[in-house]
CSV table of C-alpha atoms in Angstrom, one decimal:
chain,number,residue,atom,x,y,z
L,11,UNK,CA,7.5,-36.6,-29.0
L,12,UNK,CA,8.7,-38.8,-32.0
L,13,UNK,CA,6.5,-39.9,-34.9
L,14,UNK,CA,6.8,-43.5,-33.7
L,15,UNK,CA,5.6,-42.5,-30.2
L,16,UNK,CA,2.5,-40.7,-31.5
L,17,UNK,CA,1.6,-43.5,-33.9
L,18,UNK,CA,1.8,-45.9,-31.0
L,19,UNK,CA,-0.3,-43.6,-28.9
L,20,UNK,CA,-3.0,-43.4,-31.5
L,21,UNK,CA,-3.0,-47.2,-31.6
L,22,UNK,CA,-3.6,-47.3,-27.9
L,23,UNK,CA,-6.3,-44.6,-28.0
L,24,UNK,CA,-8.0,-46.5,-30.9
L,25,UNK,CA,-8.2,-49.8,-28.9
L,26,UNK,CA,-10.0,-47.9,-26.2
L,27,UNK,CA,-12.1,-45.5,-28.2
L,28,UNK,CA,-12.9,-47.0,-31.6
L,29,UNK,CA,-16.6,-46.4,-32.3
L,30,UNK,CA,-18.2,-49.7,-31.4
L,31,UNK,CA,-21.3,-49.3,-33.6
L,32,UNK,CA,-19.1,-49.4,-36.7
L,33,UNK,CA,-17.8,-52.9,-36.1
L,34,UNK,CA,-19.9,-54.4,-38.9
L,35,UNK,CA,-19.4,-56.3,-42.1
L,36,UNK,CA,-21.0,-53.4,-44.0
L,37,UNK,CA,-22.0,-49.8,-43.4
L,38,UNK,CA,-24.8,-47.7,-44.7
L,39,UNK,CA,-25.8,-44.1,-44.3
L,40,UNK,CA,-28.2,-45.1,-41.5
L,41,UNK,CA,-25.1,-46.5,-39.6
L,42,UNK,CA,-23.0,-43.4,-39.9
L,43,UNK,CA,-25.6,-40.6,-39.6
L,44,UNK,CA,-25.8,-40.7,-35.8
L,45,UNK,CA,-22.0,-40.7,-35.6
L,46,UNK,CA,-21.8,-37.7,-37.9
L,47,UNK,CA,-24.4,-35.9,-35.6
L,48,UNK,CA,-22.3,-36.9,-32.5
L,49,UNK,CA,-19.1,-35.6,-34.1
L,50,UNK,CA,-20.7,-32.3,-35.3
L,51,UNK,CA,-21.5,-31.5,-31.7
L,52,UNK,CA,-17.8,-31.3,-30.8
L,53,UNK,CA,-16.3,-27.9,-31.2
L,54,UNK,CA,-13.4,-29.2,-33.3
L,55,UNK,CA,-15.4,-31.0,-36.1
L,56,UNK,CA,-17.4,-29.2,-38.7
L,57,UNK,CA,-20.1,-31.1,-40.7
L,58,UNK,CA,-21.4,-29.6,-43.9
L,59,UNK,CA,-23.7,-31.2,-46.5
L,60,UNK,CA,-21.9,-30.6,-49.8
L,61,UNK,CA,-24.5,-32.2,-52.1
L,62,UNK,CA,-26.8,-35.2,-52.5
L,63,UNK,CA,-26.6,-38.6,-54.1
L,64,UNK,CA,-28.7,-39.5,-57.1
L,65,UNK,CA,-31.4,-40.8,-54.8
L,66,UNK,CA,-31.2,-37.6,-52.6
L,67,UNK,CA,-29.2,-38.9,-49.6
L,68,UNK,CA,-26.9,-36.1,-48.2
L,69,UNK,CA,-23.2,-36.4,-48.7
L,70,UNK,CA,-21.2,-34.8,-45.8
L,71,UNK,CA,-17.9,-33.2,-45.6
L,72,UNK,CA,-16.4,-33.5,-42.1
L,73,UNK,CA,-13.5,-31.1,-41.4
L,74,UNK,CA,-11.0,-30.1,-38.7
L,75,UNK,CA,-8.5,-27.3,-38.6
L,76,UNK,CA,-8.3,-24.0,-40.5
L,77,UNK,CA,-4.7,-23.9,-41.7
L,78,UNK,CA,-3.4,-23.2,-45.2
L,79,UNK,CA,-2.1,-26.7,-45.9
L,80,UNK,CA,-5.1,-28.9,-46.9
L,81,UNK,CA,-5.7,-32.6,-46.9
L,82,UNK,CA,-8.8,-34.0,-48.7
L,83,UNK,CA,-9.9,-37.6,-48.4
L,84,UNK,CA,-13.0,-39.5,-49.5
L,85,UNK,CA,-14.4,-42.9,-48.5
L,86,UNK,CA,-16.9,-45.5,-50.0
L,87,UNK,CA,-17.1,-44.1,-53.5
L,88,UNK,CA,-17.7,-47.8,-54.1
L,89,UNK,CA,-20.7,-48.6,-52.0
L,90,UNK,CA,-19.5,-52.0,-50.9
L,91,UNK,CA,-16.2,-50.8,-49.6
L,92,UNK,CA,-16.8,-49.5,-46.0
L,93,UNK,CA,-13.6,-50.0,-44.1
L,94,UNK,CA,-12.2,-46.5,-44.4
L,95,UNK,CA,-15.5,-44.9,-43.6
L,96,UNK,CA,-15.3,-46.4,-40.1
L,97,UNK,CA,-11.6,-45.4,-39.8
L,98,UNK,CA,-12.1,-41.8,-40.7
L,99,UNK,CA,-14.9,-41.4,-38.2
L,100,UNK,CA,-12.6,-43.1,-35.6
L,101,UNK,CA,-9.8,-40.7,-36.4
L,102,UNK,CA,-12.1,-37.6,-36.2
L,103,UNK,CA,-13.4,-38.7,-32.9
L,104,UNK,CA,-10.0,-39.4,-31.4
L,105,UNK,CA,-8.3,-36.3,-32.8
L,106,UNK,CA,-11.1,-34.1,-31.6
L,107,UNK,CA,-10.6,-35.2,-28.0
L,108,UNK,CA,-6.8,-36.0,-27.9
L,109,UNK,CA,-5.3,-33.5,-30.4
L,110,UNK,CA,-3.1,-31.9,-27.7
L,111,UNK,CA,-1.3,-35.2,-27.0
L,112,UNK,CA,-1.1,-36.4,-30.6
L,113,UNK,CA,-0.1,-33.3,-32.6
L,114,UNK,CA,2.1,-30.2,-32.3
L,115,UNK,CA,0.8,-27.1,-30.7
L,116,UNK,CA,-1.5,-24.9,-32.9
L,117,UNK,CA,-1.6,-27.6,-35.5
L,118,UNK,CA,-5.1,-26.6,-36.5
L,119,UNK,CA,-3.8,-23.2,-37.5
L,120,UNK,CA,-1.4,-24.9,-39.9
L,121,UNK,CA,-3.5,-27.5,-41.6
L,122,UNK,CA,-7.1,-28.1,-42.7
L,123,UNK,CA,-8.4,-31.7,-42.9
L,124,UNK,CA,-11.5,-32.6,-44.9
L,125,UNK,CA,-13.2,-35.9,-45.6
L,126,UNK,CA,-16.1,-36.7,-47.8
L,127,UNK,CA,-17.7,-39.5,-45.8
L,128,UNK,CA,-19.5,-42.2,-47.8
L,129,UNK,CA,-19.5,-40.6,-51.2
L,130,UNK,CA,-21.8,-43.3,-52.6
L,131,UNK,CA,-24.6,-43.8,-50.0
L,132,UNK,CA,-27.0,-45.2,-52.6
L,133,UNK,CA,-24.5,-48.0,-53.5
L,134,UNK,CA,-23.9,-48.6,-49.8
L,135,UNK,CA,-27.7,-49.0,-49.3
L,136,UNK,CA,-27.8,-51.8,-51.9
L,137,UNK,CA,-24.3,-53.1,-51.0
L,138,UNK,CA,-23.0,-52.7,-54.5
L,139,UNK,CA,-20.1,-51.0,-56.1
L,140,UNK,CA,-22.0,-48.7,-58.4
L,141,UNK,CA,-24.3,-45.7,-57.6
L,142,UNK,CA,-28.1,-45.7,-58.2
L,143,UNK,CA,-27.5,-45.0,-61.9
L,144,UNK,CA,-25.6,-48.2,-62.1
L,145,UNK,CA,-22.4,-46.2,-62.8
L,146,UNK,CA,-19.0,-46.7,-61.2
L,147,UNK,CA,-18.2,-43.3,-59.7
L,148,UNK,CA,-14.5,-43.9,-59.9
L,149,UNK,CA,-14.8,-44.3,-63.7
L,150,UNK,CA,-16.7,-40.9,-64.0
L,151,UNK,CA,-13.8,-38.4,-63.7
L,152,UNK,CA,-14.1,-37.4,-67.4
L,153,UNK,CA,-17.8,-37.6,-68.1
L,154,UNK,CA,-19.0,-36.4,-64.7
L,155,UNK,CA,-22.4,-37.9,-65.2
L,156,UNK,CA,-22.9,-39.0,-61.6
L,157,UNK,CA,-23.8,-36.3,-59.0
L,158,UNK,CA,-21.4,-38.0,-56.6
L,159,UNK,CA,-18.5,-37.6,-59.0
L,160,UNK,CA,-19.5,-34.0,-59.7
L,161,UNK,CA,-19.4,-33.3,-55.9
L,162,UNK,CA,-15.9,-34.8,-55.6
L,163,UNK,CA,-14.7,-32.9,-58.6
L,164,UNK,CA,-16.1,-29.6,-57.2
L,165,UNK,CA,-14.5,-30.2,-53.8
L,166,UNK,CA,-11.1,-30.8,-55.4
L,167,UNK,CA,-11.4,-27.5,-57.3
L,168,UNK,CA,-12.7,-25.6,-54.3
L,169,UNK,CA,-10.2,-26.9,-51.7
L,170,UNK,CA,-7.1,-27.3,-53.9
L,171,UNK,CA,-5.7,-30.0,-51.5
L,172,UNK,CA,-2.0,-30.4,-50.9
L,173,UNK,CA,-2.6,-34.1,-50.4
L,174,UNK,CA,-5.5,-36.3,-51.6
L,175,UNK,CA,-6.4,-39.7,-50.0
L,176,UNK,CA,-8.5,-42.0,-52.2
L,177,UNK,CA,-9.7,-44.7,-49.7
L,178,UNK,CA,-11.0,-48.1,-51.0
L,179,UNK,CA,-11.4,-51.8,-50.1
L,180,UNK,CA,-9.8,-54.5,-52.3
L,181,UNK,CA,-11.1,-58.1,-52.5
L,182,UNK,CA,-9.7,-60.6,-50.0
L,183,UNK,CA,-7.7,-62.6,-52.5
L,184,UNK,CA,-4.8,-60.2,-53.1
L,185,UNK,CA,-1.5,-61.5,-51.8
L,186,UNK,CA,1.2,-59.3,-50.4
L,187,UNK,CA,3.9,-59.8,-53.0
L,188,UNK,CA,5.6,-62.8,-54.6
L,189,UNK,CA,7.6,-63.7,-51.5
L,190,UNK,CA,4.7,-64.0,-49.1
L,191,UNK,CA,1.7,-66.2,-48.6
L,192,UNK,CA,0.0,-63.5,-46.5
L,193,UNK,CA,-3.1,-61.6,-47.7
L,194,UNK,CA,-2.5,-58.0,-48.6
L,195,UNK,CA,-4.2,-56.4,-45.6
L,196,UNK,CA,-3.3,-52.9,-47.0
L,197,UNK,CA,-2.0,-51.8,-50.3
L,198,UNK,CA,-0.8,-48.4,-51.4
L,199,UNK,CA,-0.3,-46.5,-54.7
L,200,UNK,CA,1.0,-43.2,-55.7
L,201,UNK,CA,-1.1,-43.2,-58.9
L,202,UNK,CA,0.4,-42.1,-62.2
L,203,UNK,CA,-1.2,-39.1,-63.9
L,204,UNK,CA,-0.2,-40.0,-67.5
L,205,UNK,CA,0.4,-43.1,-69.6
L,206,UNK,CA,4.2,-42.7,-69.3
L,207,UNK,CA,3.9,-43.0,-65.5
L,208,UNK,CA,5.9,-39.9,-65.1
L,209,UNK,CA,7.3,-39.2,-61.6
L,210,UNK,CA,7.2,-35.4,-61.0
L,211,UNK,CA,7.5,-33.6,-57.7
L,212,UNK,CA,3.8,-34.2,-56.8
L,213,UNK,CA,4.0,-37.9,-57.4
L,214,UNK,CA,7.4,-38.1,-55.7
L,215,UNK,CA,5.9,-36.5,-52.6
L,216,UNK,CA,3.1,-39.0,-52.6
L,217,UNK,CA,5.7,-41.8,-52.8
L,218,UNK,CA,7.5,-40.4,-49.8
L,219,UNK,CA,4.3,-40.2,-47.9
L,220,UNK,CA,3.5,-43.8,-48.7
L,221,UNK,CA,7.0,-44.9,-47.6
L,222,UNK,CA,6.5,-43.0,-44.4
L,223,UNK,CA,3.1,-44.5,-43.6
L,224,UNK,CA,4.3,-48.0,-44.4
L,225,UNK,CA,7.4,-47.5,-42.2
L,226,UNK,CA,5.1,-46.5,-39.2
L,227,UNK,CA,2.6,-49.3,-39.8
L,228,UNK,CA,5.3,-51.9,-39.9
L,229,UNK,CA,6.1,-51.0,-36.3
L,230,UNK,CA,2.5,-51.8,-35.1
L,231,UNK,CA,1.0,-54.3,-37.5
L,232,UNK,CA,2.5,-57.7,-38.4
L,233,UNK,CA,0.4,-58.2,-41.5
L,234,UNK,CA,0.9,-58.3,-45.3
L,235,UNK,CA,1.3,-54.9,-47.0
L,236,UNK,CA,2.0,-54.3,-50.7
L,237,UNK,CA,2.1,-51.7,-53.5
L,238,UNK,CA,-0.9,-51.6,-55.8
L,239,UNK,CA,0.0,-52.3,-59.4
L,240,UNK,CA,0.6,-49.1,-61.5
L,241,UNK,CA,-1.9,-48.5,-64.2
L,242,UNK,CA,-3.2,-45.3,-65.7
L,243,UNK,CA,-6.8,-44.5,-66.7
L,244,UNK,CA,-7.8,-41.0,-67.6
L,245,UNK,CA,-11.4,-41.7,-66.5
L,246,UNK,CA,-10.4,-42.6,-62.9
L,247,UNK,CA,-10.5,-40.0,-60.2
L,248,UNK,CA,-7.3,-40.9,-58.5
L,249,UNK,CA,-5.3,-40.7,-61.7
L,250,UNK,CA,-7.0,-37.4,-62.7
L,251,UNK,CA,-6.5,-35.7,-59.4
L,252,UNK,CA,-2.9,-36.9,-59.3
L,253,UNK,CA,-2.2,-34.5,-62.2
L,254,UNK,CA,-3.0,-31.5,-59.9
L,255,UNK,CA,-2.1,-32.7,-56.4
L,256,UNK,CA,-0.1,-35.5,-54.6
L,257,UNK,CA,-2.5,-38.4,-54.4
L,258,UNK,CA,-2.4,-41.7,-52.5
L,259,UNK,CA,-4.7,-44.7,-53.0
L,260,UNK,CA,-5.1,-46.9,-49.9
L,261,UNK,CA,-6.8,-50.2,-50.4
L,262,UNK,CA,-8.0,-52.0,-47.3
L,263,UNK,CA,-7.8,-55.8,-47.5
L,264,UNK,CA,-8.5,-58.9,-45.4
L,265,UNK,CA,-6.7,-60.4,-42.5
L,266,UNK,CA,-7.1,-63.9,-41.1
L,267,UNK,CA,-9.6,-64.3,-38.4
L,268,UNK,CA,-11.0,-60.8,-39.0
L,269,UNK,CA,-14.2,-61.0,-41.0
L,270,UNK,CA,-15.1,-57.3,-40.4
L,271,UNK,CA,-11.7,-56.0,-41.5
L,272,UNK,CA,-11.1,-54.3,-38.2
L,273,UNK,CA,-7.3,-54.7,-38.6
L,274,UNK,CA,-7.4,-52.7,-41.8
L,275,UNK,CA,-9.7,-50.2,-40.1
L,276,UNK,CA,-7.2,-49.6,-37.4
L,277,UNK,CA,-4.4,-49.4,-39.9
L,278,UNK,CA,-6.3,-46.7,-41.8
L,279,UNK,CA,-6.5,-44.6,-38.7
L,280,UNK,CA,-2.7,-44.8,-38.2
L,281,UNK,CA,-2.2,-44.0,-41.9
L,282,UNK,CA,-4.4,-40.9,-41.6
L,283,UNK,CA,-2.5,-39.9,-38.5
L,284,UNK,CA,0.9,-40.4,-40.3
L,285,UNK,CA,-0.3,-38.4,-43.3
L,286,UNK,CA,-1.2,-35.5,-41.1
L,287,UNK,CA,2.2,-35.6,-39.3
L,288,UNK,CA,3.8,-35.8,-42.7
L,289,UNK,CA,2.1,-32.6,-43.9
L,290,UNK,CA,3.1,-30.9,-40.7
L,291,UNK,CA,6.7,-32.1,-40.8
L,292,UNK,CA,7.5,-32.8,-44.5
L,293,UNK,CA,11.3,-32.8,-43.8
L,294,UNK,CA,10.8,-36.0,-41.8
L,295,UNK,CA,9.4,-38.1,-44.7
L,296,UNK,CA,11.1,-41.2,-45.8
L,297,UNK,CA,12.9,-41.2,-49.2
L,298,UNK,CA,10.8,-42.0,-52.2
L,299,UNK,CA,13.1,-44.9,-53.1
L,300,UNK,CA,11.5,-46.9,-50.2
L,301,UNK,CA,8.2,-46.8,-52.0
L,302,UNK,CA,9.6,-49.3,-54.6
L,303,UNK,CA,10.7,-51.6,-51.8
L,304,UNK,CA,7.1,-52.5,-51.3
L,305,UNK,CA,6.3,-55.6,-53.3
L,306,UNK,CA,3.4,-55.4,-55.8
L,307,UNK,CA,0.0,-56.8,-54.9
L,308,UNK,CA,-0.6,-60.2,-56.5
L,309,UNK,CA,-4.1,-60.5,-57.8
L,310,UNK,CA,-5.8,-63.8,-57.1
L,311,UNK,CA,-2.9,-64.8,-54.9
L,312,UNK,CA,-5.1,-66.0,-52.1
L,313,UNK,CA,-8.0,-68.3,-51.5
L,314,UNK,CA,-10.5,-68.6,-48.7
L,315,UNK,CA,-9.7,-72.3,-48.4
L,316,UNK,CA,-7.1,-74.6,-49.9
L,317,UNK,CA,-7.2,-78.3,-49.7
L,318,UNK,CA,-3.6,-79.4,-50.0
L,319,UNK,CA,-2.4,-82.5,-51.9
L,320,UNK,CA,-5.8,-84.1,-52.7
L,321,UNK,CA,-5.7,-87.5,-54.4
L,322,UNK,CA,-7.9,-87.9,-57.4
L,323,UNK,CA,-8.5,-90.7,-59.8
L,324,UNK,CA,-9.7,-90.6,-63.4
L,325,UNK,CA,-9.6,-93.3,-66.0
L,326,UNK,CA,-7.8,-95.5,-63.4
L,327,UNK,CA,-5.1,-92.8,-63.2
L,328,UNK,CA,-4.2,-91.3,-59.8
L,329,UNK,CA,-2.8,-87.8,-59.4
L,330,UNK,CA,-2.6,-85.1,-56.8
L,331,UNK,CA,-3.7,-81.5,-56.8
L,332,UNK,CA,-4.4,-78.6,-54.5
L,333,UNK,CA,-8.0,-77.3,-54.6
L,334,UNK,CA,-8.6,-73.6,-54.0
L,335,UNK,CA,-12.1,-72.5,-52.9
L,336,UNK,CA,-13.4,-68.9,-52.7
L,337,UNK,CA,-16.6,-67.7,-51.1
L,338,UNK,CA,-18.9,-65.0,-52.5
L,339,UNK,CA,-19.3,-62.5,-49.7
L,340,UNK,CA,-22.8,-61.5,-50.9
L,341,UNK,CA,-24.4,-64.8,-51.7
L,342,UNK,CA,-22.5,-66.9,-49.1
L,343,UNK,CA,-22.0,-69.6,-51.7
L,344,UNK,CA,-18.6,-70.7,-52.9
L,345,UNK,CA,-16.9,-72.0,-56.0
L,346,UNK,CA,-13.8,-73.9,-56.9
L,347,UNK,CA,-11.4,-71.1,-58.0
L,348,UNK,CA,-8.3,-73.1,-58.8
L,349,UNK,CA,-6.9,-76.6,-59.1
L,350,UNK,CA,-3.5,-78.0,-59.6
L,351,UNK,CA,-0.2,-76.7,-58.2
L,352,UNK,CA,-1.2,-73.9,-55.8
L,353,UNK,CA,2.0,-74.1,-53.7
L,354,UNK,CA,2.6,-70.4,-54.2
L,355,UNK,CA,-0.9,-69.5,-53.3
L,356,UNK,CA,-1.9,-68.4,-49.8
L,357,UNK,CA,-5.2,-69.2,-48.0
L,358,UNK,CA,-7.1,-68.1,-44.9
L,359,UNK,CA,-7.7,-71.7,-44.1
L,360,UNK,CA,-5.6,-74.7,-45.3
L,361,UNK,CA,-6.4,-78.4,-44.8
L,362,UNK,CA,-3.7,-81.1,-45.4
L,363,UNK,CA,-5.4,-83.8,-47.4
L,364,UNK,CA,-2.5,-86.2,-47.8
L,365,UNK,CA,-3.7,-89.8,-48.5
L,366,UNK,CA,-7.3,-88.6,-48.8
L,367,UNK,CA,-9.0,-89.3,-52.1
L,368,UNK,CA,-12.0,-87.5,-53.7
L,369,UNK,CA,-15.0,-89.9,-53.5
L,370,UNK,CA,-18.1,-89.7,-55.7
L,371,UNK,CA,-20.9,-88.1,-53.7
L,372,UNK,CA,-24.5,-89.3,-53.8
L,373,UNK,CA,-27.6,-87.2,-54.1
L,374,UNK,CA,-30.3,-87.4,-51.4
L,375,UNK,CA,-33.7,-87.1,-53.2
L,376,UNK,CA,-36.4,-85.4,-51.1
L,377,UNK,CA,-39.8,-87.1,-51.5
L,378,UNK,CA,-41.3,-86.2,-48.1
L,379,UNK,CA,-40.9,-83.4,-45.5
L,380,UNK,CA,-37.4,-83.7,-43.9
L,381,UNK,CA,-35.8,-81.9,-41.0
L,382,UNK,CA,-32.0,-81.5,-41.5
L,383,UNK,CA,-30.0,-80.8,-38.4
L,384,UNK,CA,-26.2,-81.2,-37.8
L,385,UNK,CA,-26.4,-84.7,-36.5
L,386,UNK,CA,-28.6,-85.9,-39.3
L,387,UNK,CA,-26.5,-84.1,-41.9
L,388,UNK,CA,-23.3,-85.7,-40.6
L,389,UNK,CA,-25.0,-89.1,-40.8
L,390,UNK,CA,-25.9,-88.5,-44.4
L,391,UNK,CA,-22.4,-87.4,-45.2
L,392,UNK,CA,-20.9,-90.5,-43.7
L,393,UNK,CA,-23.3,-92.5,-46.0
L,394,UNK,CA,-21.8,-90.6,-49.0
L,395,UNK,CA,-24.6,-88.1,-49.6
L,396,UNK,CA,-23.3,-84.6,-50.3
L,397,UNK,CA,-26.1,-82.9,-52.2
L,398,UNK,CA,-29.9,-82.8,-52.3
L,399,UNK,CA,-32.5,-82.8,-55.1
L,400,UNK,CA,-36.3,-82.5,-55.2
L,401,UNK,CA,-38.4,-79.7,-53.8
L,402,UNK,CA,-36.6,-77.3,-51.4
L,403,UNK,CA,-40.0,-76.7,-49.8
L,404,UNK,CA,-39.8,-80.2,-48.3
L,405,UNK,CA,-36.6,-79.4,-46.4
L,406,UNK,CA,-36.5,-77.7,-43.1
L,407,UNK,CA,-32.9,-76.5,-42.5
L,408,UNK,CA,-31.8,-76.6,-38.9
L,409,UNK,CA,-28.1,-77.1,-39.6
L,410,UNK,CA,-25.1,-74.7,-39.6
L,411,UNK,CA,-23.6,-76.5,-42.6
L,412,UNK,CA,-24.3,-75.3,-46.2
L,413,UNK,CA,-26.9,-77.2,-48.1
L,414,UNK,CA,-26.2,-77.8,-51.9
L,415,UNK,CA,-29.1,-78.7,-54.2
L,416,UNK,CA,-28.6,-80.2,-57.7
L,417,UNK,CA,-31.1,-80.7,-60.5
L,418,UNK,CA,-30.9,-84.5,-61.0
L,419,UNK,CA,-30.6,-87.5,-58.8
L,420,UNK,CA,-27.1,-88.5,-59.9
L,421,UNK,CA,-23.8,-89.0,-58.4
L,422,UNK,CA,-21.5,-86.0,-58.3
L,423,UNK,CA,-18.3,-86.3,-60.3
L,424,UNK,CA,-14.8,-84.9,-59.9
L,425,UNK,CA,-14.3,-81.3,-58.8
L,426,UNK,CA,-13.9,-78.7,-61.5
L,427,UNK,CA,-13.2,-74.9,-61.6
L,428,UNK,CA,-16.3,-72.9,-61.3
L,429,UNK,CA,-18.3,-75.6,-59.6
L,430,UNK,CA,-19.9,-75.2,-56.2
L,431,UNK,CA,-18.0,-77.4,-53.8
L,432,UNK,CA,-19.9,-80.4,-52.3
L,433,UNK,CA,-16.9,-82.7,-51.9
L,434,UNK,CA,-16.3,-85.9,-50.0
L,435,UNK,CA,-12.8,-87.1,-49.2
L,436,UNK,CA,-11.9,-90.4,-47.7
L,437,UNK,CA,-9.6,-93.3,-47.3
L,438,UNK,CA,-10.3,-96.9,-48.4
L,439,UNK,CA,-13.8,-95.8,-49.5
L,440,UNK,CA,-14.6,-94.5,-46.0
L,441,UNK,CA,-15.5,-90.8,-45.8
L,442,UNK,CA,-13.4,-88.7,-43.5
L,443,UNK,CA,-13.9,-85.2,-44.6
L,444,UNK,CA,-16.7,-83.2,-46.4
L,445,UNK,CA,-16.3,-79.7,-47.9
L,446,UNK,CA,-19.6,-77.9,-48.4
L,447,UNK,CA,-19.0,-74.4,-50.0
L,448,UNK,CA,-16.0,-73.3,-47.9
L,449,UNK,CA,-17.1,-75.2,-44.8
L,450,UNK,CA,-14.9,-78.1,-43.7
L,451,UNK,CA,-16.7,-80.9,-41.9
L,452,UNK,CA,-14.5,-83.6,-40.2
L,453,UNK,CA,-16.4,-86.9,-40.1
């Protein structure tokens, strides 16, 4: 069976057998603990507590196989980056039940696979990047002040992996190269281990593995993929581990219409499968030169929403600009992240605003109890009201649209970077479109 056939097979199995309880915007230890217990009851999967977080939550290593070639991966060392956690649990579940059809005979006698699942459960519990000490575990490779970083360091020394997988999430606003307006749904890096970004045999092997994984993913996923920008930091785990073993950084990103990043989750499963096949059959890896064919990630190359060709007037001068808006995933609020010529920028949603002009919005002052539903809100927007002032306690919100409060009862001015959007666009002084946070309301 060819590698392309098996990667297609695991895609089919994944669509049928992905663990449904993990389809969430975020994962905590309470979400994965029952899955770990379920997997540990299968003969193929071994679950071992290798240590505890700063707050005392157990950190598990899940393993399959007993062979001399070793793969070690870790997930969610940043607590708010859960995509690969679900993917690894999916892969373990599928591989434990379908190994005979996916992998060569006696593969478990040739290879050992280990994953540290949710390395930062305390950060996951509070949905933040850092651990309970407020430290970034990934910046602790030198000091080893975090118990979680010490666990990872100890596991690398104990297991001496032949391949390390450093699994992360990147923000939604990376774009897949200069020649694309697609988000970077997955990015890869064979991290440098020194400031000179030397390519030795270990790093070359990692580049070959990335090229192979990318080649297989291209056959099953029509999304943006890129190469993470090279940078060396001696305090980062990926760079430190790359000095002793081939290491791959995989960054899971966003995909249009996929708020829970399930596309990246599925891609991670296929990537893990390809990495295992690559270790079993290293002679079949793609050449390392293909690694550099991947375009580099473009930071801040995407927006959640772009309003295209908006007409504005200031000092009796008319001009046109694009307005890029990004939404904070934690607060739900948005801000204007860019204005001007955004022709090269991509967006998850675009609105063509040709011939629509930014209008001054009015502030609705609350002086008595008021119930705001969708119909009433749209009526206010058509009258030119985009924001509210007064006591929030007077307002009963029964609308799906965002509600923006301001401090004073004044008209809102022109949009500006960093401002929370409460925009009104119209034609001939008649409102036709409102933008509240990143929500577009057609009037």
